[in-house]
């Protein structure tokens, strides 16, 4: 046995729940070959500093928006909303260069790793130069994101965004959207061009039709068919039913709510991720869950933008699959996303421990396992936890952290999620069998942070 490709944990959260004395082994490609519980600790094998968790996939990211986080927390009009925030975000996006994007994304991906994320689904809609003309090569901004992920050492699913209209019924795009626009044929050519680069670093490649308001029905159908002709398993992510204004506009346009329209007109299945899906009625909850699509929940961003509250118990009652994303990156913390998701359910239902289950009464354990499974499905990559055949992605908590020390293991995870007082209990993070974070820090933390601050300062000058 190669001792360097092994880790021994007194406690590890396996797909079936907590296990003791777990020996994890992986091969040279960074894939688990053995996950053995109740094992003896071999001599020379690295000992985990605390409980070992599966790496968390971040299923929804707009990397460039990390540079804008915190810059819209003032009242600019009588009733601020998602739509007024979007106008400010467009103004920020208009100035970004490929160099700015790469610096922002590299720092963001390092933040993600330090916060317990081991892979990211990048919903990438900033394609062109500020005047709307393509770069040379046309894939320049996509390649900047791939380079950032490789530098940081995080797994990535790249999701170029198809964006064509500014509203339902094919309304023409506005000036703030001209960096986003692609024809359907142009998007499919971009996907073909990006496939070799993604394959070279083990990245997945999918497609993100931005929303029903931004892509007309015929273009949506043609794009999804074209994607799956290139790769029948490729993931499809779409923003949907995030805001009531969108729901009402969709009703006016089609006579149907957004999720109902999508399910009736597109082949929604396990390859799809319905990002937000905040505002659904009973029939939509039931039908969307039955489709096996993943609900992409972004609790911190949804709270920050005033989107509303997803009804998690109703979704879970239909065996719906879900995962978490950090979206606009107002916060970058996997544990905090889970905490805010659970707290939103408590506020809505006036009950406690809403996301627990009969099989897994500890809220954090149940949520962690569900989010890893759903996130892996949405990513279209083998990152579904501590199991043979999955990528060797794991997070080791610091068992001596004040919030964890002396507690039973399930309570340690509960405390990591709910009681760490915004101080991180993450000790180390492994991606594909490579240690990317040690003692809570990435080796590139300082230099990447400085490059991020410099890029943001240039953009705000």
Tab-separated table of C-alpha atoms in Angstrom:
chain	number	residue	atom	x	y	z
A	1	UNK	CA	0.000	0.000	0.000
A	2	UNK	CA	1.246	3.480	-0.872
A	3	UNK	CA	1.175	5.183	2.534
A	4	UNK	CA	1.124	8.622	0.894
A	5	UNK	CA	-2.221	7.824	-0.746
A	6	UNK	CA	-3.956	7.009	2.535
A	7	UNK	CA	-5.658	8.761	5.427
A	8	UNK	CA	-6.911	7.254	8.690
A	9	UNK	CA	-9.831	8.890	10.499
A	10	UNK	CA	-11.188	8.091	13.950
A	11	UNK	CA	-14.562	9.267	12.546
A	12	UNK	CA	-15.701	9.828	8.968
A	13	UNK	CA	-19.058	10.742	7.440
A	14	UNK	CA	-19.681	8.021	4.855
A	15	UNK	CA	-22.732	7.995	2.538
A	16	UNK	CA	-24.562	5.774	5.044
A	17	UNK	CA	-23.687	7.927	8.055
A	18	UNK	CA	-20.914	8.186	10.630
A	19	UNK	CA	-18.358	5.392	10.841
A	20	UNK	CA	-15.420	4.808	13.179
A	21	UNK	CA	-11.773	4.011	12.446
A	22	UNK	CA	-12.015	4.587	8.708
A	23	UNK	CA	-9.058	3.945	6.427
A	24	UNK	CA	-9.289	5.867	3.150
A	25	UNK	CA	-7.105	4.873	0.211
A	26	UNK	CA	-6.868	6.317	-3.282
A	27	UNK	CA	-4.928	5.679	-6.467
A	28	UNK	CA	-2.516	7.837	-8.459
A	29	UNK	CA	-5.447	9.369	-10.334
A	30	UNK	CA	-6.963	10.589	-7.068
A	31	UNK	CA	-9.883	8.153	-6.972
A	32	UNK	CA	-10.919	6.207	-3.850
A	33	UNK	CA	-9.992	2.533	-4.147
A	34	UNK	CA	-10.895	1.537	-0.580
A	35	UNK	CA	-13.020	2.998	2.215
A	36	UNK	CA	-12.742	0.623	5.166
A	37	UNK	CA	-14.538	1.185	8.474
A	38	UNK	CA	-13.514	-0.472	11.777
A	39	UNK	CA	-9.976	-0.735	10.454
A	40	UNK	CA	-6.676	-0.856	12.278
A	41	UNK	CA	-4.498	2.218	11.828
A	42	UNK	CA	-1.487	1.113	9.752
A	43	UNK	CA	1.923	2.420	10.704
A	44	UNK	CA	3.051	5.417	8.695
A	45	UNK	CA	-0.417	6.428	7.498
A	46	UNK	CA	-1.447	10.045	8.044
A	47	UNK	CA	-3.893	10.498	10.926
A	48	UNK	CA	-6.733	12.988	10.440
A	49	UNK	CA	-6.792	15.830	12.983
A	50	UNK	CA	-10.539	15.399	13.510
A	51	UNK	CA	-13.709	14.186	11.808
A	52	UNK	CA	-13.450	13.649	8.048
A	53	UNK	CA	-16.260	14.950	5.838
A	54	UNK	CA	-16.911	14.494	2.146
A	55	UNK	CA	-15.829	17.446	0.045
A	56	UNK	CA	-18.740	19.758	-0.692
A	57	UNK	CA	-19.579	20.650	-4.309
A	58	UNK	CA	-20.535	24.291	-4.802
A	59	UNK	CA	-23.231	23.984	-7.456
A	60	UNK	CA	-23.715	27.653	-8.371
A	61	UNK	CA	-21.052	30.322	-8.769
A	62	UNK	CA	-20.713	33.619	-10.632
A	63	UNK	CA	-17.016	34.092	-9.883
A	64	UNK	CA	-16.685	37.721	-10.973
A	65	UNK	CA	-19.360	38.784	-8.491
A	66	UNK	CA	-16.965	38.095	-5.593
A	67	UNK	CA	-15.300	41.362	-6.554
A	68	UNK	CA	-18.656	43.127	-6.124
A	69	UNK	CA	-19.642	41.508	-2.810
A	70	UNK	CA	-20.452	44.048	-0.114
A	71	UNK	CA	-20.608	46.997	-2.511
A	72	UNK	CA	-24.396	47.220	-2.793
A	73	UNK	CA	-25.398	47.300	0.865
A	74	UNK	CA	-26.914	50.777	0.785
A	75	UNK	CA	-30.376	51.988	-0.155
A	76	UNK	CA	-30.225	53.481	-3.628
A	77	UNK	CA	-33.967	53.864	-4.122
A	78	UNK	CA	-37.152	53.734	-2.076
A	79	UNK	CA	-37.576	49.980	-2.564
A	80	UNK	CA	-34.324	48.172	-3.313
A	81	UNK	CA	-34.651	44.691	-4.791
A	82	UNK	CA	-32.868	42.054	-6.837
A	83	UNK	CA	-33.468	44.206	-9.922
A	84	UNK	CA	-31.803	47.331	-8.533
A	85	UNK	CA	-28.891	45.175	-7.311
A	86	UNK	CA	-28.600	43.730	-10.838
A	87	UNK	CA	-28.181	47.187	-12.368
A	88	UNK	CA	-25.267	47.908	-10.033
A	89	UNK	CA	-23.734	44.513	-10.791
A	90	UNK	CA	-23.934	45.159	-14.545
A	91	UNK	CA	-21.983	48.391	-14.103
A	92	UNK	CA	-19.251	46.504	-12.251
A	93	UNK	CA	-19.166	43.699	-14.849
A	94	UNK	CA	-18.751	46.187	-17.689
A	95	UNK	CA	-15.164	46.977	-16.624
A	96	UNK	CA	-13.782	43.471	-16.050
A	97	UNK	CA	-10.806	42.275	-18.098
A	98	UNK	CA	-9.633	38.650	-18.429
A	99	UNK	CA	-6.829	39.460	-15.985
A	100	UNK	CA	-9.294	40.868	-13.454
A	101	UNK	CA	-11.524	37.813	-13.796
A	102	UNK	CA	-8.662	35.362	-13.321
A	103	UNK	CA	-7.384	37.175	-10.223
A	104	UNK	CA	-10.870	37.365	-8.671
A	105	UNK	CA	-11.687	33.730	-9.496
A	106	UNK	CA	-8.342	32.399	-8.220
A	107	UNK	CA	-8.860	34.075	-4.838
A	108	UNK	CA	-12.497	32.984	-4.724
A	109	UNK	CA	-11.632	29.352	-5.435
A	110	UNK	CA	-9.001	29.442	-2.687
A	111	UNK	CA	-11.624	30.863	-0.324
A	112	UNK	CA	-13.935	28.016	-1.335
A	113	UNK	CA	-11.309	25.388	-0.586
A	114	UNK	CA	-10.541	26.908	2.803
A	115	UNK	CA	-14.296	26.906	3.525
A	116	UNK	CA	-14.824	23.223	2.732
A	117	UNK	CA	-15.825	23.290	-0.942
A	118	UNK	CA	-13.798	20.954	-3.162
A	119	UNK	CA	-15.459	21.603	-6.518
A	120	UNK	CA	-17.429	24.375	-8.174
A	121	UNK	CA	-20.043	24.712	-10.916
A	122	UNK	CA	-19.178	27.979	-12.645
A	123	UNK	CA	-22.274	29.576	-14.227
A	124	UNK	CA	-20.291	31.765	-16.596
A	125	UNK	CA	-22.083	34.464	-18.556
A	126	UNK	CA	-19.408	37.137	-19.019
A	127	UNK	CA	-18.186	36.188	-22.513
A	128	UNK	CA	-17.090	39.228	-24.529
A	129	UNK	CA	-15.239	42.508	-24.435
A	130	UNK	CA	-17.043	45.516	-22.895
A	131	UNK	CA	-18.333	46.616	-26.300
A	132	UNK	CA	-19.764	43.164	-26.989
A	133	UNK	CA	-17.068	42.120	-29.474
A	134	UNK	CA	-15.506	38.669	-29.000
A	135	UNK	CA	-12.043	38.180	-27.607
A	136	UNK	CA	-9.372	36.348	-29.555
A	137	UNK	CA	-9.726	33.529	-28.783
A	138	UNK	CA	-13.470	33.678	-28.271
A	139	UNK	CA	-13.070	31.402	-25.230
A	140	UNK	CA	-10.644	33.751	-23.418
A	141	UNK	CA	-12.790	34.406	-20.342
A	142	UNK	CA	-13.778	30.737	-20.023
A	143	UNK	CA	-10.108	29.773	-20.208
A	144	UNK	CA	-9.316	32.329	-17.485
A	145	UNK	CA	-11.736	30.477	-15.179
A	146	UNK	CA	-10.194	27.109	-16.014
A	147	UNK	CA	-6.741	28.516	-15.266
A	148	UNK	CA	-7.982	29.914	-11.944
A	149	UNK	CA	-9.431	26.540	-10.934
A	150	UNK	CA	-6.208	24.754	-11.881
A	151	UNK	CA	-4.066	27.238	-9.951
A	152	UNK	CA	-6.228	26.916	-6.849
A	153	UNK	CA	-6.548	23.142	-7.154
A	154	UNK	CA	-10.349	22.990	-7.108
A	155	UNK	CA	-12.454	20.756	-9.342
A	156	UNK	CA	-14.668	22.603	-11.806
A	157	UNK	CA	-17.746	22.143	-13.938
A	158	UNK	CA	-17.735	24.942	-16.501
A	159	UNK	CA	-21.204	26.080	-17.554
A	160	UNK	CA	-21.077	28.713	-20.312
A	161	UNK	CA	-24.293	30.707	-20.239
A	162	UNK	CA	-26.638	31.147	-23.187
A	163	UNK	CA	-28.133	34.637	-22.924
A	164	UNK	CA	-30.074	36.207	-25.800
A	165	UNK	CA	-33.003	38.320	-24.558
A	166	UNK	CA	-33.769	40.805	-21.795
A	167	UNK	CA	-37.241	39.477	-21.052
A	168	UNK	CA	-40.008	37.058	-21.950
A	169	UNK	CA	-41.238	37.202	-25.519
A	170	UNK	CA	-37.793	37.821	-27.029
A	171	UNK	CA	-37.217	41.387	-25.802
A	172	UNK	CA	-33.881	42.673	-27.138
A	173	UNK	CA	-30.956	42.776	-24.693
A	174	UNK	CA	-29.969	46.025	-23.014
A	175	UNK	CA	-26.576	47.733	-23.085
A	176	UNK	CA	-25.621	46.179	-19.737
A	177	UNK	CA	-26.055	42.698	-21.224
A	178	UNK	CA	-23.998	43.006	-24.424
A	179	UNK	CA	-21.031	41.133	-22.897
A	180	UNK	CA	-23.312	38.130	-22.325
A	181	UNK	CA	-24.949	37.613	-25.723
A	182	UNK	CA	-24.341	34.592	-27.954
A	183	UNK	CA	-26.324	32.954	-30.721
A	184	UNK	CA	-27.184	29.299	-30.217
A	185	UNK	CA	-24.808	28.157	-32.985
A	186	UNK	CA	-22.044	30.299	-31.531
A	187	UNK	CA	-22.580	28.748	-28.099
A	188	UNK	CA	-22.364	25.218	-29.470
A	189	UNK	CA	-19.121	26.105	-31.260
A	190	UNK	CA	-17.768	27.479	-27.978
A	191	UNK	CA	-18.595	24.213	-26.219
A	192	UNK	CA	-16.770	22.240	-28.904
A	193	UNK	CA	-13.747	24.518	-28.573
A	194	UNK	CA	-13.684	24.237	-24.764
A	195	UNK	CA	-14.036	20.454	-24.569
A	196	UNK	CA	-10.298	19.620	-24.976
A	197	UNK	CA	-9.220	22.173	-22.366
A	198	UNK	CA	-11.792	20.868	-19.881
A	199	UNK	CA	-10.787	17.256	-20.486
A	200	UNK	CA	-7.122	18.123	-19.976
A	201	UNK	CA	-7.701	19.159	-16.357
A	202	UNK	CA	-10.515	16.770	-15.452
A	203	UNK	CA	-13.177	19.469	-15.639
A	204	UNK	CA	-16.755	18.789	-16.664
A	205	UNK	CA	-18.435	20.897	-19.330
A	206	UNK	CA	-22.128	21.674	-19.506
A	207	UNK	CA	-24.492	24.457	-20.497
A	208	UNK	CA	-26.443	27.102	-18.612
A	209	UNK	CA	-29.405	28.603	-20.437
A	210	UNK	CA	-29.566	31.685	-18.230
A	211	UNK	CA	-33.324	31.709	-17.636
A	212	UNK	CA	-36.632	31.441	-19.472
A	213	UNK	CA	-36.703	35.214	-19.817
A	214	UNK	CA	-33.238	35.260	-21.455
A	215	UNK	CA	-33.614	32.311	-23.892
A	216	UNK	CA	-36.639	31.829	-26.131
A	217	UNK	CA	-38.267	28.360	-26.388
A	218	UNK	CA	-36.863	27.372	-29.793
A	219	UNK	CA	-33.337	28.452	-28.862
A	220	UNK	CA	-33.573	26.642	-25.534
A	221	UNK	CA	-34.621	23.403	-27.204
A	222	UNK	CA	-31.958	23.682	-29.914
A	223	UNK	CA	-29.187	24.446	-27.410
A	224	UNK	CA	-30.019	21.539	-25.101
A	225	UNK	CA	-30.285	19.139	-28.034
A	226	UNK	CA	-26.939	20.378	-29.361
A	227	UNK	CA	-25.273	19.993	-25.968
A	228	UNK	CA	-26.449	16.423	-25.553
A	229	UNK	CA	-25.389	15.550	-29.095
A	230	UNK	CA	-21.879	16.538	-27.964
A	231	UNK	CA	-22.151	14.778	-24.588
A	232	UNK	CA	-25.305	12.905	-23.614
A	233	UNK	CA	-24.469	13.176	-19.899
A	234	UNK	CA	-23.599	16.875	-19.785
A	235	UNK	CA	-25.337	18.915	-17.057
A	236	UNK	CA	-27.820	21.712	-17.775
A	237	UNK	CA	-28.280	24.489	-15.205
A	238	UNK	CA	-30.908	27.218	-15.382
A	239	UNK	CA	-32.012	30.093	-13.120
A	240	UNK	CA	-35.708	29.673	-12.507
A	241	UNK	CA	-38.478	31.121	-10.327
A	242	UNK	CA	-36.018	33.136	-8.241
A	243	UNK	CA	-38.215	36.224	-7.993
A	244	UNK	CA	-41.986	36.747	-7.950
A	245	UNK	CA	-41.562	39.381	-10.689
A	246	UNK	CA	-40.213	36.604	-12.906
A	247	UNK	CA	-43.109	34.300	-12.013
A	248	UNK	CA	-45.676	36.978	-12.812
A	249	UNK	CA	-43.996	37.888	-16.096
A	250	UNK	CA	-43.910	34.232	-17.098
A	251	UNK	CA	-47.608	33.862	-16.315
A	252	UNK	CA	-48.373	36.886	-18.454
A	253	UNK	CA	-46.240	35.538	-21.325
A	254	UNK	CA	-47.280	31.880	-21.312
A	255	UNK	CA	-50.149	31.376	-18.883
A	256	UNK	CA	-47.903	29.088	-16.823
A	257	UNK	CA	-45.540	29.498	-13.906
A	258	UNK	CA	-41.834	29.107	-14.853
A	259	UNK	CA	-41.165	25.635	-13.415
A	260	UNK	CA	-44.438	24.289	-14.796
A	261	UNK	CA	-43.608	25.668	-18.249
A	262	UNK	CA	-40.111	24.172	-18.178
A	263	UNK	CA	-41.340	20.730	-17.135
A	264	UNK	CA	-44.041	20.759	-19.823
A	265	UNK	CA	-41.782	21.892	-22.672
A	266	UNK	CA	-38.292	20.519	-21.972
A	267	UNK	CA	-36.910	17.031	-21.180
A	268	UNK	CA	-36.021	17.873	-17.570
A	269	UNK	CA	-34.302	14.948	-15.866
A	270	UNK	CA	-31.378	14.138	-13.563
A	271	UNK	CA	-28.988	16.117	-15.800
A	272	UNK	CA	-30.733	19.381	-14.890
A	273	UNK	CA	-30.155	21.752	-11.994
A	274	UNK	CA	-32.988	24.184	-11.244
A	275	UNK	CA	-31.143	27.064	-9.621
A	276	UNK	CA	-33.171	28.745	-6.848
A	277	UNK	CA	-36.655	27.421	-7.818
A	278	UNK	CA	-37.767	29.570	-4.893
A	279	UNK	CA	-41.344	30.259	-5.915
A	280	UNK	CA	-43.203	27.052	-6.834
A	281	UNK	CA	-46.743	25.926	-6.124
A	282	UNK	CA	-47.678	22.459	-4.828
A	283	UNK	CA	-47.897	20.904	-8.283
A	284	UNK	CA	-44.508	22.324	-9.296
A	285	UNK	CA	-42.833	21.040	-6.131
A	286	UNK	CA	-44.178	17.538	-6.746
A	287	UNK	CA	-43.443	17.411	-10.474
A	288	UNK	CA	-39.980	18.964	-10.237
A	289	UNK	CA	-38.951	16.571	-7.466
A	290	UNK	CA	-40.246	13.615	-9.510
A	291	UNK	CA	-38.158	14.725	-12.501
A	292	UNK	CA	-34.976	13.920	-10.478
A	293	UNK	CA	-33.550	17.359	-11.245
A	294	UNK	CA	-31.495	18.973	-8.493
A	295	UNK	CA	-32.703	22.130	-6.750
A	296	UNK	CA	-29.743	24.506	-6.583
A	297	UNK	CA	-30.163	26.422	-3.324
A	298	UNK	CA	-28.054	29.487	-2.501
A	299	UNK	CA	-29.334	30.549	0.928
A	300	UNK	CA	-26.908	33.396	1.660
A	301	UNK	CA	-27.386	35.054	-1.720
A	302	UNK	CA	-31.144	34.451	-1.689
A	303	UNK	CA	-31.340	36.119	1.713
A	304	UNK	CA	-29.081	38.979	0.636
A	305	UNK	CA	-31.176	39.681	-2.466
A	306	UNK	CA	-34.519	39.251	-0.721
A	307	UNK	CA	-35.544	36.423	-3.044
A	308	UNK	CA	-37.723	34.435	-0.663
A	309	UNK	CA	-37.555	31.055	1.076
A	310	UNK	CA	-37.431	27.664	-0.608
A	311	UNK	CA	-39.778	25.137	1.051
A	312	UNK	CA	-37.313	22.372	1.917
A	313	UNK	CA	-39.730	20.056	3.797
A	314	UNK	CA	-42.134	20.086	0.865
A	315	UNK	CA	-39.257	19.295	-1.514
A	316	UNK	CA	-37.915	16.503	0.669
A	317	UNK	CA	-41.400	15.025	1.024
A	318	UNK	CA	-41.216	14.287	-2.703
A	319	UNK	CA	-37.685	12.849	-2.354
A	320	UNK	CA	-36.349	15.936	-4.109
A	321	UNK	CA	-32.595	16.249	-4.574
A	322	UNK	CA	-30.792	19.446	-3.626
A	323	UNK	CA	-27.388	21.029	-3.196
A	324	UNK	CA	-25.895	24.366	-2.188
A	325	UNK	CA	-24.073	27.142	-4.000
A	326	UNK	CA	-22.559	30.463	-3.047
A	327	UNK	CA	-23.895	32.266	-6.166
A	328	UNK	CA	-22.967	35.980	-5.765
A	329	UNK	CA	-20.427	35.120	-3.017
A	330	UNK	CA	-21.724	37.572	-0.461
A	331	UNK	CA	-20.448	34.780	1.774
A	332	UNK	CA	-18.125	31.874	0.937
A	333	UNK	CA	-18.688	29.217	3.570
A	334	UNK	CA	-20.254	25.795	3.029
A	335	UNK	CA	-21.219	25.398	6.698
A	336	UNK	CA	-22.847	28.834	6.779
A	337	UNK	CA	-24.955	28.067	3.681
A	338	UNK	CA	-26.327	24.992	5.481
A	339	UNK	CA	-26.961	26.998	8.638
A	340	UNK	CA	-28.861	29.754	6.815
A	341	UNK	CA	-30.893	27.183	4.881
A	342	UNK	CA	-31.968	25.483	8.105
A	343	UNK	CA	-32.645	28.779	9.888
A	344	UNK	CA	-34.826	30.027	7.024
A	345	UNK	CA	-36.940	26.875	7.389
A	346	UNK	CA	-37.249	27.451	11.152
A	347	UNK	CA	-38.364	31.039	10.632
A	348	UNK	CA	-40.938	29.991	8.065
A	349	UNK	CA	-42.341	26.987	9.976
A	350	UNK	CA	-41.773	28.224	13.550
A	351	UNK	CA	-40.202	24.852	14.336
A	352	UNK	CA	-36.672	23.603	14.999
A	353	UNK	CA	-34.415	20.965	13.397
A	354	UNK	CA	-36.509	21.039	10.256
A	355	UNK	CA	-33.982	19.444	7.885
A	356	UNK	CA	-33.329	16.379	10.040
A	357	UNK	CA	-34.791	12.998	9.112
A	358	UNK	CA	-35.951	9.911	10.979
A	359	UNK	CA	-32.855	8.047	9.795
A	360	UNK	CA	-30.495	10.947	10.525
A	361	UNK	CA	-31.768	13.102	13.429
A	362	UNK	CA	-28.661	15.322	13.470
A	363	UNK	CA	-29.444	18.264	11.216
A	364	UNK	CA	-25.916	18.986	10.017
A	365	UNK	CA	-25.150	15.339	9.203
A	366	UNK	CA	-28.356	14.946	7.200
A	367	UNK	CA	-27.881	18.227	5.340
A	368	UNK	CA	-24.228	17.547	4.593
A	369	UNK	CA	-24.938	14.166	3.014
A	370	UNK	CA	-27.898	15.469	1.005
A	371	UNK	CA	-25.984	18.504	-0.281
A	372	UNK	CA	-22.974	16.417	-1.302
A	373	UNK	CA	-25.145	13.949	-3.229
A	374	UNK	CA	-27.159	16.667	-4.940
A	375	UNK	CA	-24.116	18.803	-5.638
A	376	UNK	CA	-22.253	15.905	-7.226
A	377	UNK	CA	-25.212	15.145	-9.473
A	378	UNK	CA	-25.439	18.785	-10.544
A	379	UNK	CA	-21.680	18.902	-11.192
A	380	UNK	CA	-21.753	15.859	-13.444
A	381	UNK	CA	-18.585	14.577	-11.772
A	382	UNK	CA	-17.741	11.637	-9.485
A	383	UNK	CA	-17.587	13.702	-6.294
A	384	UNK	CA	-20.455	12.107	-4.363
A	385	UNK	CA	-18.645	11.438	-1.089
A	386	UNK	CA	-16.307	9.069	0.707
A	387	UNK	CA	-16.944	5.960	-1.382
A	388	UNK	CA	-15.024	3.688	-3.731
A	389	UNK	CA	-15.031	5.033	-7.272
A	390	UNK	CA	-15.520	8.652	-6.224
A	391	UNK	CA	-12.823	11.290	-6.448
A	392	UNK	CA	-10.759	11.504	-3.261
A	393	UNK	CA	-12.177	14.835	-2.070
A	394	UNK	CA	-12.456	15.282	1.683
A	395	UNK	CA	-12.442	17.891	4.417
A	396	UNK	CA	-10.796	17.301	7.796
A	397	UNK	CA	-12.117	19.281	10.745
A	398	UNK	CA	-9.906	20.395	13.611
A	399	UNK	CA	-10.972	18.252	16.535
A	400	UNK	CA	-9.290	20.708	18.933
A	401	UNK	CA	-11.194	23.759	17.644
A	402	UNK	CA	-13.096	25.349	20.539
A	403	UNK	CA	-16.479	24.580	18.962
A	404	UNK	CA	-15.659	20.875	18.518
A	405	UNK	CA	-13.286	19.875	21.314
A	406	UNK	CA	-14.600	17.186	23.659
A	407	UNK	CA	-17.904	16.605	21.836
A	408	UNK	CA	-19.271	13.383	20.320
A	409	UNK	CA	-18.666	13.309	16.570
A	410	UNK	CA	-22.216	14.104	15.338
A	411	UNK	CA	-22.349	17.069	17.706
A	412	UNK	CA	-18.950	18.173	16.400
A	413	UNK	CA	-20.428	18.587	12.919
A	414	UNK	CA	-23.514	20.288	14.357
A	415	UNK	CA	-21.231	22.729	16.162
A	416	UNK	CA	-19.138	23.298	13.031
A	417	UNK	CA	-22.299	24.337	11.175
A	418	UNK	CA	-24.241	26.125	13.910
A	419	UNK	CA	-21.855	27.186	16.687
A	420	UNK	CA	-18.419	28.028	15.304
A	421	UNK	CA	-19.038	31.785	15.625
A	422	UNK	CA	-17.789	32.461	12.061
A	423	UNK	CA	-14.369	31.004	12.925
A	424	UNK	CA	-13.418	28.110	10.669
A	425	UNK	CA	-12.974	24.605	12.071
A	426	UNK	CA	-11.591	23.345	8.736
A	427	UNK	CA	-8.095	21.933	9.258
A	428	UNK	CA	-7.226	20.446	5.859
A	429	UNK	CA	-8.840	19.911	2.476
A	430	UNK	CA	-8.016	17.272	-0.104
A	431	UNK	CA	-8.977	17.332	-3.789
A	432	UNK	CA	-8.333	14.257	-5.930
A	433	UNK	CA	-5.991	12.966	-3.242
A	434	UNK	CA	-3.918	16.159	-3.129
A	435	UNK	CA	-3.818	18.263	0.026
A	436	UNK	CA	-4.737	21.818	-0.978
A	437	UNK	CA	-5.337	23.323	2.474
A	438	UNK	CA	-3.216	22.656	5.578
A	439	UNK	CA	-3.844	24.106	9.034
A	440	UNK	CA	-6.754	26.016	7.538
A	441	UNK	CA	-4.713	27.873	4.892
A	442	UNK	CA	-4.012	27.404	1.207
A	443	UNK	CA	-0.374	27.869	0.224
A	444	UNK	CA	-1.367	30.635	-2.220
A	445	UNK	CA	-3.615	32.436	0.252
A	446	UNK	CA	-1.530	35.571	0.684
A	447	UNK	CA	-0.454	36.123	-2.936
A	448	UNK	CA	-3.918	35.378	-4.345
A	449	UNK	CA	-5.556	37.678	-1.824
A	450	UNK	CA	-3.206	40.518	-2.768
A	451	UNK	CA	-3.948	40.006	-6.476
A	452	UNK	CA	-7.680	40.045	-5.749
A	453	UNK	CA	-7.471	43.306	-3.780
A	454	UNK	CA	-5.406	44.904	-6.544
A	455	UNK	CA	-7.902	43.823	-9.228
A	456	UNK	CA	-10.868	45.105	-7.229
A	457	UNK	CA	-9.111	48.425	-6.594
A	458	UNK	CA	-8.510	48.868	-10.320
A	459	UNK	CA	-12.136	48.128	-11.101
A	460	UNK	CA	-13.365	50.652	-8.535
A	461	UNK	CA	-10.863	53.389	-9.434
